[in-house]
Amino acid sequence: MPQMLLIVEPLGQRAERGRTGGEAAYQRMLDFAAELQAEGLLLGVNSLGTAAKRLSKRDGGAQVLDGPFAEAKEMVGGYFLLDTEDEAVALAWAERCPAAEWATVEIRGVGPCYE
């Protein structure tokens, strides 16, 4: 199964970094994505916004909650989807990821929810 690097960052960190710091961090992430692409490992990549909604369906009805969510202390800020089944390869790339300096890089296999 492909491996995903999830970037899990503290809430509010982007605002603290400011525009200039944010642009510099984003460029480092673009450069990292280019390295993965050059190695033939990149299946997908994207940064995720901070605004969110949550939908749940119970008893025939849907409930939508608007974020930010007070109970959350962190958010998934983006991902890299790698074309490798080797967790060790994904871990090695996670260690090279610039976001590991300011966030947590979580490695997860991508596959059916019944495994």
PDB file of C-alpha atoms in Angstrom:
ATOM      1  CA  MET A   1       0.000   0.000   0.000  1.00  0.00           C
ATOM      2  CA  PRO A   2       1.243   3.548  -0.655  1.00  0.00           C
ATOM      3  CA  GLN A   3       2.542   5.490   2.323  1.00  0.00           C
ATOM      4  CA  MET A   4       1.300   8.916   3.372  1.00  0.00           C
ATOM      5  CA  LEU A   5       3.250  11.546   5.269  1.00  0.00           C
ATOM      6  CA  LEU A   6       0.722  13.624   7.209  1.00  0.00           C
ATOM      7  CA  ILE A   7       1.926  16.992   8.459  1.00  0.00           C
ATOM      8  CA  VAL A   8       0.356  17.508  11.895  1.00  0.00           C
ATOM      9  CA  GLU A   9       0.964  21.025  13.131  1.00  0.00           C
ATOM     10  CA  PRO A  10      -0.040  22.996  16.225  1.00  0.00           C
ATOM     11  CA  LEU A  11      -3.043  25.288  15.828  1.00  0.00           C
ATOM     12  CA  GLY A  12      -2.068  28.934  15.419  1.00  0.00           C
ATOM     13  CA  GLN A  13       1.453  28.177  14.262  1.00  0.00           C
ATOM     14  CA  ARG A  14       0.857  29.579  10.784  1.00  0.00           C
ATOM     15  CA  ALA A  15      -0.292  32.924  12.194  1.00  0.00           C
ATOM     16  CA  GLU A  16       2.685  33.083  14.552  1.00  0.00           C
ATOM     17  CA  ARG A  17       5.075  32.497  11.654  1.00  0.00           C
ATOM     18  CA  GLY A  18       3.659  35.429   9.681  1.00  0.00           C
ATOM     19  CA  ARG A  19       3.537  35.895   5.917  1.00  0.00           C
ATOM     20  CA  THR A  20       7.299  36.031   5.288  1.00  0.00           C
ATOM     21  CA  GLY A  21       8.042  33.020   7.474  1.00  0.00           C
ATOM     22  CA  GLY A  22       5.092  31.158   5.974  1.00  0.00           C
ATOM     23  CA  GLU A  23       6.273  31.780   2.419  1.00  0.00           C
ATOM     24  CA  ALA A  24       9.780  30.576   3.309  1.00  0.00           C
ATOM     25  CA  ALA A  25       8.403  27.403   4.958  1.00  0.00           C
ATOM     26  CA  TYR A  26       6.105  26.768   1.976  1.00  0.00           C
ATOM     27  CA  GLN A  27       9.020  27.091  -0.448  1.00  0.00           C
ATOM     28  CA  ARG A  28      10.993  24.531   1.557  1.00  0.00           C
ATOM     29  CA  MET A  29       8.031  22.169   1.300  1.00  0.00           C
ATOM     30  CA  LEU A  30       7.787  22.754  -2.471  1.00  0.00           C
ATOM     31  CA  ASP A  31      11.495  21.945  -2.775  1.00  0.00           C
ATOM     32  CA  PHE A  32      10.954  18.750  -0.746  1.00  0.00           C
ATOM     33  CA  ALA A  33       8.069  17.774  -3.059  1.00  0.00           C
ATOM     34  CA  ALA A  34      10.346  18.338  -6.060  1.00  0.00           C
ATOM     35  CA  GLU A  35      12.910  15.951  -4.537  1.00  0.00           C
ATOM     36  CA  LEU A  36      10.231  13.278  -4.085  1.00  0.00           C
ATOM     37  CA  GLN A  37       9.065  13.860  -7.669  1.00  0.00           C
ATOM     38  CA  ALA A  38      12.622  13.521  -8.994  1.00  0.00           C
ATOM     39  CA  GLU A  39      12.922  10.162  -7.186  1.00  0.00           C
ATOM     40  CA  GLY A  40       9.662   8.966  -8.752  1.00  0.00           C
ATOM     41  CA  LEU A  41       7.971   8.630  -5.354  1.00  0.00           C
ATOM     42  CA  LEU A  42       5.393  11.418  -5.355  1.00  0.00           C
ATOM     43  CA  LEU A  43       1.783  10.401  -6.051  1.00  0.00           C
ATOM     44  CA  GLY A  44       0.189  13.509  -4.559  1.00  0.00           C
ATOM     45  CA  VAL A  45       0.869  16.488  -2.334  1.00  0.00           C
ATOM     46  CA  ASN A  46      -1.101  19.409  -0.987  1.00  0.00           C
ATOM     47  CA  SER A  47      -1.259  21.909   1.805  1.00  0.00           C
ATOM     48  CA  LEU A  48      -4.570  22.019   3.670  1.00  0.00           C
ATOM     49  CA  GLY A  49      -6.316  25.177   4.804  1.00  0.00           C
ATOM     50  CA  THR A  50      -7.096  25.988   8.415  1.00  0.00           C
ATOM     51  CA  ALA A  51     -10.883  26.409   8.030  1.00  0.00           C
ATOM     52  CA  ALA A  52     -12.858  23.223   8.445  1.00  0.00           C
ATOM     53  CA  LYS A  53     -16.328  21.742   8.746  1.00  0.00           C
ATOM     54  CA  ARG A  54     -17.283  18.386  10.221  1.00  0.00           C
ATOM     55  CA  LEU A  55     -20.289  16.416   9.039  1.00  0.00           C
ATOM     56  CA  SER A  56     -21.835  13.453  10.798  1.00  0.00           C
ATOM     57  CA  LYS A  57     -25.007  11.541   9.982  1.00  0.00           C
ATOM     58  CA  ARG A  58     -26.956   9.919  12.785  1.00  0.00           C
ATOM     59  CA  ASP A  59     -30.532   8.692  12.968  1.00  0.00           C
ATOM     60  CA  GLY A  60     -31.260   9.824   9.405  1.00  0.00           C
ATOM     61  CA  GLY A  61     -30.109  13.415   9.917  1.00  0.00           C
ATOM     62  CA  ALA A  62     -26.931  15.283   9.141  1.00  0.00           C
ATOM     63  CA  GLN A  63     -25.147  17.644  11.504  1.00  0.00           C
ATOM     64  CA  VAL A  64     -22.528  20.102  10.270  1.00  0.00           C
ATOM     65  CA  LEU A  65     -20.140  21.770  12.704  1.00  0.00           C
ATOM     66  CA  ASP A  66     -18.042  24.766  11.695  1.00  0.00           C
ATOM     67  CA  GLY A  67     -14.455  24.986  12.921  1.00  0.00           C
ATOM     68  CA  PRO A  68     -12.267  25.939  14.553  1.00  0.00           C
ATOM     69  CA  PHE A  69     -12.850  23.105  16.953  1.00  0.00           C
ATOM     70  CA  ALA A  70     -12.057  24.070  20.545  1.00  0.00           C
ATOM     71  CA  GLU A  71     -10.992  20.565  21.564  1.00  0.00           C
ATOM     72  CA  ALA A  72      -8.356  20.376  18.829  1.00  0.00           C
ATOM     73  CA  LYS A  73      -4.783  21.241  19.735  1.00  0.00           C
ATOM     74  CA  GLU A  74      -3.382  20.417  16.304  1.00  0.00           C
ATOM     75  CA  MET A  75      -4.489  20.067  12.707  1.00  0.00           C
ATOM     76  CA  VAL A  76      -3.466  18.153   9.625  1.00  0.00           C
ATOM     77  CA  GLY A  77      -1.762  20.864   7.601  1.00  0.00           C
ATOM     78  CA  GLY A  78      -0.930  18.853   4.492  1.00  0.00           C
ATOM     79  CA  TYR A  79       0.271  15.575   3.098  1.00  0.00           C
ATOM     80  CA  PHE A  80       2.653  13.821   0.738  1.00  0.00           C
ATOM     81  CA  LEU A  81       1.404  10.575  -0.808  1.00  0.00           C
ATOM     82  CA  LEU A  82       4.363   8.322  -1.637  1.00  0.00           C
ATOM     83  CA  ASP A  83       4.496   5.545  -4.203  1.00  0.00           C
ATOM     84  CA  THR A  84       6.153   3.023  -1.915  1.00  0.00           C
ATOM     85  CA  GLU A  85       4.929   0.152   0.210  1.00  0.00           C
ATOM     86  CA  ASP A  86       8.128   0.226   2.230  1.00  0.00           C
ATOM     87  CA  GLU A  87       7.529   1.923   5.568  1.00  0.00           C
ATOM     88  CA  ALA A  88      11.280   2.331   6.072  1.00  0.00           C
ATOM     89  CA  VAL A  89      11.507   4.348   2.840  1.00  0.00           C
ATOM     90  CA  ALA A  90       8.611   6.545   3.991  1.00  0.00           C
ATOM     91  CA  LEU A  91      10.231   7.016   7.400  1.00  0.00           C
ATOM     92  CA  ALA A  92      13.541   8.032   5.799  1.00  0.00           C
ATOM     93  CA  TRP A  93      11.741  10.642   3.689  1.00  0.00           C
ATOM     94  CA  ALA A  94       9.763  11.847   6.716  1.00  0.00           C
ATOM     95  CA  GLU A  95      13.068  12.502   8.460  1.00  0.00           C
ATOM     96  CA  ARG A  96      14.152  14.661   5.499  1.00  0.00           C
ATOM     97  CA  CYS A  97      10.860  16.596   5.458  1.00  0.00           C
ATOM     98  CA  PRO A  98      11.357  20.251   6.482  1.00  0.00           C
ATOM     99  CA  ALA A  99       8.051  20.232   8.395  1.00  0.00           C
ATOM    100  CA  ALA A 100       9.562  17.825  10.937  1.00  0.00           C
ATOM    101  CA  GLU A 101      11.334  20.930  12.330  1.00  0.00           C
ATOM    102  CA  TRP A 102       8.063  22.696  13.271  1.00  0.00           C
ATOM    103  CA  ALA A 103       5.399  19.955  13.149  1.00  0.00           C
ATOM    104  CA  THR A 104       5.017  16.198  13.462  1.00  0.00           C
ATOM    105  CA  VAL A 105       5.233  14.017  10.370  1.00  0.00           C
ATOM    106  CA  GLU A 106       2.951  11.004  10.772  1.00  0.00           C
ATOM    107  CA  ILE A 107       3.514   8.017   8.470  1.00  0.00           C
ATOM    108  CA  ARG A 108       0.487   5.940   7.507  1.00  0.00           C
ATOM    109  CA  GLY A 109      -0.194   3.287   4.936  1.00  0.00           C
ATOM    110  CA  VAL A 110      -3.057   4.005   2.555  1.00  0.00           C
ATOM    111  CA  GLY A 111      -5.453   1.164   1.914  1.00  0.00           C
ATOM    112  CA  PRO A 112      -8.806  -0.398   2.665  1.00  0.00           C
ATOM    113  CA  CYS A 113     -10.381   0.426   6.017  1.00  0.00           C
ATOM    114  CA  TYR A 114     -10.914  -3.248   6.827  1.00  0.00           C
ATOM    115  CA  GLU A 115      -7.218  -4.116   7.127  1.00  0.00           C
TER     116      GLU A 115
END
